[in-house]
Short mmCIF file of C-alpha atoms and ligand atoms in Angstrom, two decimals:
data_model
loop_
_atom_site.label_atom_id
_atom_site.label_comp_id
_atom_site.label_asym_id
_atom_site.label_seq_id
_atom_site.Cartn_x
_atom_site.Cartn_y
_atom_site.Cartn_z
CA VAL A 1 -10.40 35.03 41.71
CA LYS A 2 -12.19 37.51 44.43
CA ALA A 3 -9.95 38.09 47.96
CA ARG A 4 -10.42 36.22 50.34
CA GLY A 5 -7.88 37.68 52.90
CA LYS A 6 -4.21 36.27 53.79
CA ASP A 7 -5.47 32.08 53.02
CA GLY A 8 -7.86 33.32 51.34
CA TYR A 9 -5.63 32.14 47.81
CA ARG A 10 -4.67 28.88 49.83
CA PHE A 11 -7.78 27.34 50.04
CA TYR A 12 -9.60 28.81 46.60
CA SER A 13 -6.60 26.84 45.05
CA ARG A 14 -6.93 23.64 46.55
CA SER A 15 -10.23 23.37 46.17
CA MET A 16 -10.35 24.26 42.57
CA CYS A 17 -10.62 20.27 41.62
CA ILE A 18 -14.38 20.34 43.13
CA ASP A 19 -16.75 21.72 40.34
CA SER A 20 -19.07 23.56 41.76
CA ALA A 21 -22.58 21.69 41.22
CA ASN A 22 -20.82 18.69 43.51
CA ARG A 23 -19.52 21.52 45.79
CA LEU A 24 -23.38 22.12 46.57
CA SER A 25 -23.82 18.69 46.80
CA LEU A 26 -20.45 17.95 49.20
CA GLU A 27 -21.12 20.96 51.23
CA ARG A 28 -24.34 20.46 51.56
CA ASP A 29 -23.08 16.64 53.71
CA LEU A 30 -21.43 17.84 54.91
CA ARG A 31 -23.42 20.48 57.12
CA LEU A 32 -25.68 17.04 57.38
CA ALA A 33 -22.42 14.35 58.69
CA LEU A 34 -21.86 16.88 61.14
CA GLU A 35 -25.45 17.24 62.30
CA ARG A 36 -25.50 12.84 62.02
CA ASP A 37 -21.86 11.97 63.45
CA GLU A 38 -21.01 10.59 60.64
CA LEU A 39 -17.51 11.91 61.35
CA ARG A 40 -15.03 9.52 62.40
CA VAL A 41 -11.28 9.58 63.79
CA PHE A 42 -8.53 7.90 62.96
CA TYR A 43 -5.15 6.89 65.42
CA GLN A 44 -1.91 6.55 63.32
CA PRO A 45 0.66 5.84 66.92
CA GLN A 46 3.88 7.96 67.48
CA VAL A 47 6.79 5.31 68.02
CA CYS A 48 9.45 6.32 70.71
CA ALA A 49 12.74 5.16 68.19
CA VAL A 50 14.80 3.43 70.65
CA SER A 51 12.68 1.50 72.59
CA GLY A 52 9.44 0.61 70.06
CA ARG A 53 6.94 1.58 72.33
CA THR A 54 3.68 3.74 71.42
CA VAL A 55 4.39 7.16 72.68
CA GLY A 56 1.89 8.64 71.58
CA LEU A 57 -1.20 8.49 68.10
CA GLU A 58 -2.16 11.30 66.39
CA ALA A 59 -5.59 11.54 65.51
CA LEU A 60 -6.52 12.36 61.57
CA VAL A 61 -10.27 12.54 60.56
CA ARG A 62 -12.05 11.33 58.57
CA TRP A 63 -15.78 11.15 56.94
CA GLN A 64 -17.92 7.94 56.70
CA HIS A 65 -20.25 9.09 53.76
CA PRO A 66 -23.26 7.10 53.81
CA GLU A 67 -23.03 6.31 49.74
CA GLN A 68 -19.63 7.34 49.11
CA GLY A 69 -17.46 5.62 52.02
CA LEU A 70 -14.77 6.69 53.89
CA LEU A 71 -13.68 9.44 52.56
CA TYR A 72 -9.62 11.93 53.67
CA PRO A 73 -8.87 14.45 54.67
CA GLY A 74 -8.15 15.86 51.60
CA ASP A 75 -11.38 14.95 49.88
CA PHE A 76 -12.75 17.27 52.70
CA LEU A 77 -10.72 20.01 55.06
CA PRO A 78 -10.50 22.29 52.26
CA LEU A 79 -13.95 22.78 51.88
CA ALA A 80 -14.94 22.67 55.76
CA GLU A 81 -12.08 25.41 55.76
CA GLU A 82 -13.82 27.22 53.07
CA THR A 83 -17.14 27.29 54.52
CA ARG A 84 -15.82 27.99 57.88
CA LEU A 85 -17.83 24.18 58.48
CA ILE A 86 -13.56 23.85 59.68
CA SER A 87 -14.73 24.60 63.50
CA THR A 88 -17.51 22.58 64.10
CA LEU A 89 -15.53 19.56 62.40
CA SER A 90 -12.76 20.17 64.67
CA GLU A 91 -14.56 19.97 67.87
CA GLN A 92 -16.01 17.07 66.67
CA VAL A 93 -12.44 15.65 66.47
CA LEU A 94 -11.63 16.77 69.02
CA ALA A 95 -13.72 15.16 71.99
CA LYS A 96 -14.18 12.02 70.33
CA ALA A 97 -9.92 12.70 70.32
CA CYS A 98 -10.36 13.76 73.76
CA ARG A 99 -12.67 10.29 74.78
CA ASP A 100 -11.00 7.96 73.26
CA VAL A 101 -7.83 8.68 74.48
CA GLY A 102 -8.64 9.79 77.51
CA VAL A 103 -10.07 6.12 78.52
CA TRP A 104 -6.38 4.97 77.72
CA ILE A 105 -4.53 7.91 79.73
CA ARG A 106 -6.37 6.03 83.23
CA ASN A 107 -5.93 2.71 82.54
CA GLY A 108 -2.37 2.40 82.36
CA HIS A 109 -1.22 5.25 80.47
CA PRO A 110 -0.99 7.62 82.01
CA ASP A 111 1.97 8.78 79.69
CA LEU A 112 0.42 8.75 76.36
CA ARG A 113 -0.52 11.53 74.29
CA LEU A 114 -2.58 12.66 72.33
CA ALA A 115 -1.69 14.41 69.10
CA VAL A 116 -4.04 16.72 67.01
CA ASN A 117 -3.52 18.75 64.13
CA LEU A 118 -5.21 22.10 64.23
CA SER A 119 -5.90 24.34 61.60
CA PRO A 120 -4.91 28.31 60.12
CA VAL A 121 -8.27 29.05 60.34
CA GLN A 122 -9.95 27.89 64.21
CA VAL A 123 -5.51 29.50 65.29
CA GLU A 124 -6.23 32.67 63.56
CA HIS A 125 -9.93 32.89 65.47
CA PRO A 126 -9.81 35.74 68.98
CA ARG A 127 -11.84 32.82 70.65
CA PHE A 128 -9.08 30.36 69.50
CA VAL A 129 -7.03 30.22 73.71
CA GLU A 130 -10.16 29.89 75.00
CA SER A 131 -12.30 27.55 72.96
CA LEU A 132 -9.43 25.16 73.41
CA MET A 133 -8.95 24.98 76.95
CA GLU A 134 -12.69 24.99 77.85
CA GLN A 135 -12.95 22.25 75.50
CA LEU A 136 -10.11 20.33 77.54
CA GLU A 137 -11.71 21.14 80.39
CA ALA A 138 -15.30 20.06 79.33
CA CYS A 139 -14.14 16.47 78.75
CA ASP A 140 -11.82 16.15 81.32
CA PHE A 141 -8.29 15.84 79.38
CA PRO A 142 -5.28 16.71 80.84
CA PRO A 143 -3.46 19.83 79.25
CA GLN A 144 0.11 17.91 79.46
CA ASN A 145 -1.14 14.85 77.53
CA LEU A 146 -2.38 16.74 74.27
CA GLU A 147 0.13 17.91 72.00
CA ILE A 148 -1.04 20.08 68.68
CA GLU A 149 -0.11 20.33 65.37
CA ILE A 150 -0.03 23.27 63.50
CA THR A 151 1.97 24.66 60.41
CA GLU A 152 4.88 26.99 59.68
CA ASN A 153 3.03 29.05 57.95
CA VAL A 154 0.21 29.53 60.00
CA ILE A 155 3.49 31.06 62.30
CA MET A 156 4.32 33.45 59.42
CA ASN A 157 0.82 35.00 59.14
CA ASP A 158 1.34 36.96 62.39
CA LEU A 159 4.47 36.47 64.67
CA ASP A 160 3.25 38.56 66.90
CA GLN A 161 -0.20 37.15 68.51
CA ILE A 162 0.60 33.55 67.08
CA SER A 163 3.02 33.57 70.38
CA GLN A 164 1.02 35.52 72.63
CA LYS A 165 -2.02 33.03 72.10
CA LEU A 166 1.36 29.85 72.14
CA ARG A 167 2.79 31.37 75.07
CA LYS A 168 -0.93 30.91 76.90
CA LEU A 169 -1.61 27.41 75.57
CA ALA A 170 2.05 25.34 76.58
CA ASP A 171 1.21 27.58 79.78
CA PHE A 172 -1.39 26.08 80.73
CA GLY A 173 1.11 22.16 79.57
CA ILE A 174 -0.06 21.64 76.08
CA ARG A 175 2.55 21.01 73.97
CA ILE A 176 2.97 22.56 70.68
CA ALA A 177 4.50 20.74 67.99
CA ILE A 178 5.76 22.24 63.67
CA ASP A 179 3.93 20.63 61.05
CA ASP A 180 5.00 19.21 58.05
CA PHE A 181 8.50 21.19 58.81
CA GLY A 182 10.75 22.60 56.39
CA THR A 183 7.91 22.44 54.08
CA GLY A 184 5.80 25.70 54.35
CA TYR A 185 7.35 29.86 54.02
CA SER A 186 8.88 31.01 56.79
CA SER A 187 12.06 32.04 58.24
CA LEU A 188 13.97 29.95 61.27
CA ASN A 189 13.95 32.57 63.47
CA TYR A 190 10.64 32.10 65.48
CA LEU A 191 11.51 28.91 66.58
CA HIS A 192 13.61 30.80 69.59
CA ARG A 193 10.52 33.03 69.65
CA LEU A 194 7.96 30.60 70.44
CA PRO A 195 7.77 27.59 72.98
CA ILE A 196 7.69 24.63 70.50
CA HIS A 197 8.17 21.33 72.14
CA THR A 198 8.72 19.24 68.72
CA LEU A 199 9.62 19.21 64.95
CA LYS A 200 7.64 16.77 62.75
CA VAL A 201 9.91 16.16 60.34
CA ASP A 202 8.32 16.43 57.12
CA GLN A 203 7.58 12.87 54.82
CA SER A 204 8.71 14.37 51.65
CA PHE A 205 12.40 14.15 53.69
CA VAL A 206 11.87 10.68 55.03
CA GLN A 207 11.71 9.69 51.75
CA GLY A 208 14.39 11.02 50.30
CA ILE A 209 16.78 8.62 52.67
CA ARG A 210 15.64 6.04 50.13
CA SER A 211 17.27 8.03 47.24
CA GLY A 212 20.43 8.94 47.92
CA GLU A 213 22.20 11.79 49.22
CA ASP A 214 20.59 14.99 49.06
CA GLY A 215 17.69 13.81 50.62
CA ALA A 216 19.13 12.23 53.47
CA CYS A 217 21.32 15.70 54.28
CA ILE A 218 17.65 17.50 54.95
CA VAL A 219 17.07 15.37 57.57
CA ASN A 220 20.19 14.97 58.96
CA ALA A 221 20.27 18.54 59.05
CA ILE A 222 16.86 19.07 60.65
CA VAL A 223 17.30 16.81 63.20
CA ALA A 224 20.72 18.25 64.22
CA MET A 225 19.06 21.47 64.91
CA ALA A 226 16.58 19.78 67.21
CA HIS A 227 18.89 18.01 68.81
CA GLY A 228 20.87 22.08 69.07
CA LEU A 229 17.76 23.20 70.85
CA LYS A 230 16.67 20.75 72.17
CA LEU A 231 13.53 20.44 70.21
CA ASP A 232 11.66 16.36 70.10
CA ILE A 233 11.94 15.35 66.94
CA VAL A 234 9.46 12.84 65.03
CA ALA A 235 9.46 11.64 62.10
CA GLU A 236 6.88 11.36 59.98
CA GLY A 237 6.56 8.75 57.10
CA VAL A 238 8.53 5.94 57.96
CA GLU A 239 8.19 2.82 55.91
CA ASN A 240 10.36 0.48 55.58
CA ASP A 241 13.84 -0.23 58.04
CA VAL A 242 16.10 1.60 55.89
CA GLN A 243 14.35 4.85 57.03
CA LEU A 244 14.02 3.85 59.85
CA ALA A 245 17.65 2.22 60.87
CA TYR A 246 18.58 5.66 59.09
CA LEU A 247 17.31 7.51 61.63
CA ARG A 248 17.82 5.88 64.28
CA SER A 249 21.30 6.67 64.05
CA LEU A 250 20.76 9.93 63.52
CA GLY A 251 19.04 10.47 66.91
CA CYS A 252 15.85 11.24 66.45
CA HIS A 253 13.45 10.27 68.99
CA GLN A 254 10.26 9.37 68.02
CA VAL A 255 8.90 8.06 63.87
CA GLN A 256 5.59 7.13 63.21
CA GLY A 257 4.73 5.90 59.12
CA PHE A 258 3.41 2.74 57.43
CA PHE A 259 5.95 0.89 59.19
CA TYR A 260 4.30 1.09 62.42
CA GLY A 261 0.93 1.04 61.63
CA ARG A 262 -1.55 2.80 59.03
CA PRO A 263 -4.37 4.85 60.53
CA ALA A 264 -6.63 2.45 61.98
CA PRO A 265 -10.01 3.23 64.44
CA ALA A 266 -9.66 3.74 68.06
CA ASP A 267 -9.97 -0.39 68.98
CA ALA A 268 -7.36 -1.52 66.11
CA VAL A 269 -5.11 1.13 67.43
CA VAL A 270 -5.33 -0.22 72.16
CA GLY A 271 -3.18 -3.52 70.73
CA SER A 272 -0.33 -1.21 69.73
CA LEU A 273 -0.08 0.42 73.44
CA GLN A 274 1.07 -2.33 74.97
CA ASN A 275 4.17 -2.48 75.65
CA ALA A 276 5.61 -4.17 72.07
CA PRO A 277 9.30 -5.48 71.61
CA PHE A 278 11.16 -3.27 69.16
CA ARG A 279 11.14 -5.10 65.87
P1 C2E B 301 -0.72 15.43 57.90
O1 C2E B 301 -1.01 16.21 59.71
O2 C2E B 301 0.68 15.35 57.65
O3 C2E B 301 -0.87 13.99 58.69
C1 C2E B 301 -0.04 12.53 57.71
C2 C2E B 301 -0.46 12.50 56.42
O4 C2E B 301 0.25 11.63 55.96
C3 C2E B 301 -1.59 11.24 57.27
O5 C2E B 301 -2.98 11.16 56.09
C4 C2E B 301 -1.49 10.21 56.55
O6 C2E B 301 -2.51 8.97 57.19
C5 C2E B 301 -0.39 9.73 56.41
N1 C2E B 301 1.38 9.33 56.35
C6 C2E B 301 1.01 8.53 57.99
N2 C2E B 301 2.61 7.48 57.09
C7 C2E B 301 2.43 7.70 56.32
C8 C2E B 301 3.36 7.03 55.42
O7 C2E B 301 4.65 6.18 55.93
N3 C2E B 301 3.01 7.05 54.59
C9 C2E B 301 2.89 7.48 53.46
N4 C2E B 301 2.51 7.87 51.89
N5 C2E B 301 1.71 8.62 53.99
C10 C2E B 301 1.02 8.74 54.58
P2 C2E B 301 -4.33 11.83 55.74
O8 C2E B 301 -5.20 11.10 56.89
O9 C2E B 301 -5.41 11.08 54.73
O10 C2E B 301 -4.62 13.61 56.35
C11 C2E B 301 -4.04 14.76 55.41
C12 C2E B 301 -3.64 15.88 55.75
O11 C2E B 301 -5.07 16.24 56.33
C13 C2E B 301 -3.10 15.77 57.60
O12 C2E B 301 -1.82 15.30 57.35
C14 C2E B 301 -3.35 16.75 58.14
O13 C2E B 301 -2.62 18.17 57.28
C15 C2E B 301 -5.17 17.14 57.81
N6 C2E B 301 -5.73 16.45 59.07
C16 C2E B 301 -6.03 15.74 59.12
N7 C2E B 301 -6.90 15.27 60.69
C17 C2E B 301 -7.18 16.71 60.08
C18 C2E B 301 -8.81 17.36 61.15
O14 C2E B 301 -8.53 16.21 62.41
N8 C2E B 301 -8.29 18.52 61.51
C19 C2E B 301 -7.16 18.75 60.82
N9 C2E B 301 -7.25 21.09 60.70
N10 C2E B 301 -6.38 19.09 59.92
C20 C2E B 301 -6.53 17.61 59.85
CA1 CA B 302 -0.08 16.43 61.60
CA1 CA B 303 2.91 16.42 58.68
CA1 CA B 304 0.77 17.16 55.82
#
């Protein structure tokens, strides 16, 4: 196993599932996919737990592979990160998402939020802040409508540097969410040192609500802490009304999951933007 820097081990171990012949052809295909515009952006609604209205959309990348059909991020993101194709991939995803959501923002949904996932490789790039701002300006997308989702592991790599970068983005109006909160290797010490707006409760904790006290306990603690720190909360992976009712009773602000909708292409999510009555 070759050393590949701070994040190397994780990328390496994740991509070990792909054997090397497959890897080569997948890498070639992915390069072609970026040239041939085969990436698709799906959107999953983030719903207000009180009103039932869609307040945000998380962009999730898919790859319409010419032979293999629709591929999910788990099939190709590790390779994209390892080969640095991730920067082109991310640019394409952001451009598409800003175009789609920009149209909806200008057509009756001025507060609609676009949430995008950022890979550690992107965030660690020296020109990350500048290129993100440039891209938003190029697509004329309002920064206040963008929320970037980063994981705790990114933060722990270099707290001082990440802090400077996030501060610039926050000053520019961009919102910052911690994704998969509670699952990373980090202390909580960063929470009041960084300009964070939202905690996303990982779906593993939400799924624990059904199976007994222990799982629910962690959700209780995260929501209470977010309230204390005046952070927004999005609970991920909400699949049934038991989970929803419980999260509402805790005062969780927003929910996201199959209960409200699976990630879907742009034309299929437009309908969910209308003021849906609570169900
Ligand atoms: P994530 O950011 O934690 O996204 C949530 C994942 O959970 C998505 O998987 C989504 O389809 C799935 N999910 C949503 N609701 C439910 C539910 O109720 N139950 C269950 N069991 N699952 C649910 P997906 O789309 O396969 O994405 C996997 C991961 O890939 C994402 O995890 C994110 O880390 C990464 N990813 C996706 N799109 C992008 C992208 O454009 N850029 C980067 N850097 N990463 C991305
Ligand atoms: Ca996410
Ligand atoms: Ca997540
Ligand atoms: Ca995840």
